[in-house]
Coordinates of C-alpha atoms and ligand atoms in Angstrom, one line a residue:
X1 CA -18.7 3.4 12.2
X2 CA -18.1 6.8 10.5
X3 CA -18.8 10.0 12.2
X4 CA -20.5 11.4 9.1
X5 CA -22.2 9.4 6.4
X6 CA -20.4 9.7 3.0
X7 CA -22.4 11.5 0.5
X8 CA -22.6 9.5 -3.0
X9 CA -24.5 10.9 -5.9
X10 CA -27.6 8.5 -6.2
X11 CA -27.0 8.4 -9.9
X12 CA -23.3 7.4 -9.6
X13 CA -22.3 4.6 -11.8
X14 CA -20.8 1.6 -10.2
X15 CA -17.5 2.7 -8.6
X16 CA -14.3 1.6 -10.1
X17 CA -11.1 0.4 -8.3
X18 CA -7.7 1.9 -8.9
X19 CA -4.4 0.9 -7.2
X20 CA -2.0 3.7 -6.4
X21 CA 1.6 2.8 -5.5
X22 CA 3.8 5.5 -3.9
X23 CA 7.3 4.7 -5.1
X24 CA 9.1 8.1 -4.7
X25 CA 11.0 7.3 -1.6
X26 CA 14.8 6.9 -1.0
X27 CA 14.5 4.1 1.7
X28 CA 17.7 5.1 3.5
X29 CA 17.2 2.5 6.2
X30 CA 17.6 -0.3 3.8
X31 CA 21.3 0.8 3.5
X32 CA 21.4 0.5 -0.4
X33 CA 23.1 2.7 -3.0
X34 CA 19.8 3.0 -4.8
X35 CA 16.2 3.6 -3.9
X36 CA 15.1 0.4 -2.1
X37 CA 12.2 -0.3 -4.4
X38 CA 14.7 -0.9 -7.1
X39 CA 16.7 -3.5 -5.1
X40 CA 16.8 -6.9 -6.7
X41 CA 15.0 -9.8 -5.1
X42 CA 15.2 -12.9 -7.1
X43 CA 15.0 -12.1 -10.8
X44 CA 13.0 -8.8 -10.4
X45 CA 13.3 -5.6 -8.6
X46 CA 11.1 -5.1 -5.4
X47 CA 8.7 -2.8 -7.3
X48 CA 8.4 -5.2 -10.3
X49 CA 7.1 -7.9 -7.9
X50 CA 4.6 -5.6 -6.3
X51 CA 3.2 -4.4 -9.7
X52 CA 3.2 -7.8 -11.2
X53 CA 0.8 -8.8 -8.4
X54 CA -1.4 -5.7 -8.8
X55 CA -1.8 -6.3 -12.5
X56 CA -3.1 -9.8 -11.7
X57 CA -6.0 -8.3 -9.8
X58 CA -8.6 -8.0 -12.6
X59 CA -10.9 -5.8 -10.7
X60 CA -8.3 -3.1 -10.7
X61 CA -9.1 -0.6 -13.5
X62 CA -5.5 0.6 -13.6
X63 CA -2.5 0.8 -11.2
X64 CA -0.8 4.3 -11.0
X65 CA 2.8 4.3 -9.8
X66 CA 4.0 7.6 -8.4
X67 CA 7.7 8.2 -8.9
X68 CA 10.0 10.9 -7.8
X69 CA 10.3 13.8 -10.3
X70 CA 13.3 13.1 -12.5
X71 CA 13.4 9.4 -11.8
X72 CA 14.9 7.7 -14.8
X73 CA 15.4 4.2 -13.4
X74 CA 11.9 3.0 -13.2
X75 CA 11.3 1.5 -16.8
X76 CA 14.5 -0.5 -16.5
X77 CA 13.5 -1.9 -13.1
X78 CA 10.0 -2.7 -13.9
X79 CA 10.0 -3.6 -17.7
X80 CA 6.9 -5.7 -17.3
X81 CA 4.8 -2.9 -16.2
X82 CA 3.1 -1.6 -19.5
X83 CA -0.2 -1.7 -21.1
X84 CA -3.6 0.1 -20.7
X85 CA -3.8 -0.6 -17.0
X86 CA -0.2 0.5 -16.1
X87 CA 0.0 4.1 -15.4
X88 CA 3.1 6.0 -14.4
X89 CA 3.4 9.7 -13.1
X90 CA 6.6 11.4 -11.9
X91 CA 4.9 13.6 -9.3
X92 CA 6.1 12.3 -6.0
X93 CA 6.5 14.5 -3.0
X94 CA 8.8 14.9 0.0
X95 CA 6.7 12.6 2.2
X96 CA 4.7 9.3 1.6
X97 CA 1.5 11.3 2.2
X98 CA 2.5 14.0 -0.2
X99 CA 3.2 11.4 -2.9
X100 CA -0.2 9.8 -2.3
X101 CA -1.9 13.3 -2.4
X102 CA -0.3 14.0 -5.8
X103 CA -1.1 10.6 -7.1
X104 CA -4.8 11.0 -6.2
X105 CA -4.8 14.3 -8.2
X106 CA -3.2 12.4 -11.2
X107 CA -6.0 9.8 -10.9
X108 CA -8.6 12.5 -11.0
X109 CA -7.0 14.1 -14.0
X110 CA -7.1 10.6 -15.7
X111 CA -10.8 10.4 -15.1
X112 CA -11.2 8.8 -11.7
X113 CA -14.3 10.1 -9.7
X114 CA -14.6 11.1 -6.1
X115 CA -16.8 7.9 -5.4
X116 CA -14.2 5.5 -7.0
X117 CA -12.1 3.4 -4.7
X118 CA -8.4 3.8 -4.5
X119 CA -6.2 0.9 -3.1
X120 CA -2.9 2.6 -1.9
X121 CA -0.1 0.0 -1.7
X122 CA 3.6 0.6 -0.6
X123 CA 5.9 -0.5 -3.4
X124 CA 8.0 -2.0 -0.5
X125 CA 5.5 -4.6 0.4
X126 CA 6.5 -6.8 -2.5
X127 CA 5.3 -10.2 -1.2
X128 CA 1.7 -9.1 -1.8
X129 CA -0.6 -11.7 -3.3
X130 CA -3.7 -11.0 -5.5
X131 CA -5.9 -12.9 -3.1
X132 CA -5.2 -10.6 -0.4
X133 CA -6.1 -7.6 -2.5
X134 CA -9.3 -9.5 -3.4
X135 CA -10.0 -10.0 0.3
X136 CA -9.7 -6.4 1.0
X137 CA -12.0 -5.4 -1.9
X138 CA -14.6 -7.9 -0.9
X139 CA -14.6 -6.7 2.6
X140 CA -14.7 -3.0 2.0
X141 CA -16.6 -2.5 -1.2
X142 CA -19.8 -2.5 0.7
X143 CA -18.4 -0.3 3.6
X144 CA -19.3 3.3 4.2
X145 CA -15.7 4.2 4.9
X146 CA -13.2 1.6 3.5
X147 CA -10.5 -0.1 5.3
X148 CA -7.0 -1.7 5.4
X149 CA -5.2 -4.9 5.7
X150 CA -3.7 -5.2 9.2
X151 CA -2.6 -7.9 11.7
X152 CA -3.6 -8.1 15.4
X153 CA -0.4 -7.5 17.4
X154 CA 0.8 -10.8 18.9
X155 CA 4.0 -9.7 20.6
X156 CA 4.2 -8.0 24.1
X157 CA 4.5 -4.3 23.6
X158 CA 7.3 -2.3 25.5
X159 CA 7.4 1.4 25.9
X160 CA 11.2 2.2 25.5
X161 CA 13.6 4.9 26.4
X162 CA 17.2 5.0 25.6
X163 CA 17.1 1.3 24.6
X164 CA 15.5 0.1 27.9
X165 CA 11.9 -1.1 28.5
X166 CA 10.1 1.4 30.7
X167 CA 6.7 0.0 30.7
X168 CA 4.6 -2.9 29.0
X169 CA 1.6 -1.8 27.0
X170 CA -1.7 -3.4 26.8
X171 CA -1.7 -5.2 23.4
X172 CA -5.4 -6.0 23.4
X173 CA -7.2 -4.3 20.5
X174 CA -3.8 -3.1 18.9
X175 CA -3.3 -3.9 15.2
X176 CA -0.3 -3.2 12.9
X177 CA -1.4 -1.5 9.7
X178 CA -0.3 -2.9 6.4
X179 CA -1.3 -1.9 2.9
X180 CA -3.4 -1.9 0.6
X181 CA -5.5 0.6 2.3
X182 CA -8.7 1.2 0.4
X183 CA -10.8 4.5 0.4
X184 CA -13.0 6.5 -1.8
X185 CA -10.8 8.9 -3.7
X186 CA -12.9 12.0 -2.6
X187 CA -12.7 10.9 1.1
X188 CA -8.9 10.3 0.9
X189 CA -8.3 13.6 -0.8
X190 CA -10.2 15.6 1.9
X191 CA -8.6 13.6 4.7
X192 CA -5.0 14.1 3.4
X193 CA -5.7 17.9 2.6
X194 CA -6.9 18.2 6.2
X195 CA -4.2 16.3 8.1
X196 CA -1.2 17.5 6.0
X197 CA 1.9 15.4 5.0
X198 CA 3.1 13.9 8.2
X199 CA 0.7 10.8 8.4
X200 CA 2.4 7.5 7.6
X201 CA -0.7 5.8 6.2
X202 CA -3.9 6.7 4.7
X203 CA -6.1 5.3 7.6
X204 CA -4.7 7.8 10.0
X205 CA -5.8 10.6 7.9
X206 CA -9.3 9.1 7.5
X207 CA -9.5 8.6 11.3
X208 CA -8.6 12.2 11.8
X209 CA -11.8 13.0 10.1
X210 CA -13.7 10.9 12.6
X211 CA -14.2 7.8 10.6
X212 CA -13.3 4.3 11.7
X213 CA -11.8 2.3 8.8
X214 CA -12.5 -1.4 8.7
X215 CA -9.6 -3.7 9.8
X216 CA -9.3 -6.6 7.5
X217 CA -7.0 -9.4 8.5
X218 CA -3.7 -9.3 6.5
X219 CA -0.8 -11.7 6.3
X220 CA 2.5 -12.0 8.1
X221 CA 4.2 -12.2 4.7
X222 CA 2.9 -8.9 3.7
X223 CA 5.5 -7.1 5.5
X224 CA 7.2 -3.9 4.4
X225 CA 11.0 -4.1 3.6
X226 CA 12.7 -1.5 5.5
X227 CA 15.9 -3.0 6.8
X228 CA 18.6 -5.1 4.9
X229 CA 17.7 -8.4 6.8
X230 CA 14.2 -8.0 5.5
X231 CA 15.4 -8.0 1.9
X232 CA 17.1 -11.3 2.5
X233 CA 14.0 -12.7 4.2
X234 CA 11.8 -11.6 1.3
X235 CA 14.3 -13.3 -1.1
X236 CA 14.0 -16.6 0.8
X237 CA 10.3 -16.4 0.9
X238 CA 10.0 -15.6 -2.9
X239 CA 12.1 -18.7 -3.7
X240 CA 9.5 -21.0 -2.0
X241 CA 6.7 -19.6 -4.1
X242 CA 5.3 -21.1 -7.3
X243 CA 7.7 -20.3 -10.1
X244 CA 5.1 -18.9 -12.4
X245 CA 3.8 -16.6 -9.7
X246 CA 6.9 -14.8 -8.8
X247 CA 10.5 -15.7 -9.6
Ligands
C5P1 O1 9.9 5.0 3.6 P1 8.7 4.0 3.7 O2 9.2 2.6 3.7 O3 7.8 4.4 4.9 O4 8.0 4.3 2.3 C1 6.7 3.5 2.1 C2 6.3 3.8 0.7 O5 6.2 5.1 0.3 C3 7.5 3.3 -0.3 O6 6.9 2.6 -1.4 C4 8.1 4.6 -0.7 O7 8.7 4.5 -2.0 C5 6.9 5.6 -0.8 N1 7.4 6.9 -0.5 C6 7.0 7.9 -1.5 N2 7.4 9.2 -1.4 C7 8.1 9.6 -0.5 C8 8.5 8.7 0.7 C9 8.0 7.3 0.5 O8 6.3 7.6 -2.5 N3 8.5 10.9 -0.3

């Protein structure tokens, strides 16, 4: 449980849900000549798949995409992302955490309150399904801290040095973090302000404040595309999905 109880105004109206998609990275490891979120998978770009799914989640008040300043490619790569619930801001930072922090400030500027929930989701996890987002919301909306989709680690874990296994680590109670990660806007802002830009997910910032985010079982298919071979795998998986859902 959390180290400190979260303070919510007693008169607060029902919290709303917002999605925040950091989309300001370069994705060098994918080895492409463009930001990896714009790589084509089937008939859409990676980010277009991600955003189409988030728009299907009716409980989300809006989805804010955080682009790199000066990004001119987004509208061509995500032509279906428009309407009242589709928000875009070119305010990305030098790290993922900085992009998220700036996105939170943008949400606040557009009227989101400290007690509203924000679901941060990587643009590069483009196989997301609406049902998994709903699962996270159902599990976390009554929780004092919030939580994240994650998977228990099934493989045996090795500590490596120079490409050789040095030691086998205990894998019990180890989970691999995914996104979305869902926290109250105010808590996430304080957490990121306190830990700085180096964290690679929101939960680690929240943990650093002494809170224990809820681990909600994710899906193997919700992997993040980082390397070229994962692009090919995502394409194969998307081809097997219902035509109207994805491709
Ligand atoms: O590089 P990595 O795969 O960890 O990035 C995860 C997500 O964070 C991606 O959607 C990427 O576009 C985003 N990101 C960002 N700003 C950065 C770096 C990454 O929005 N400076």
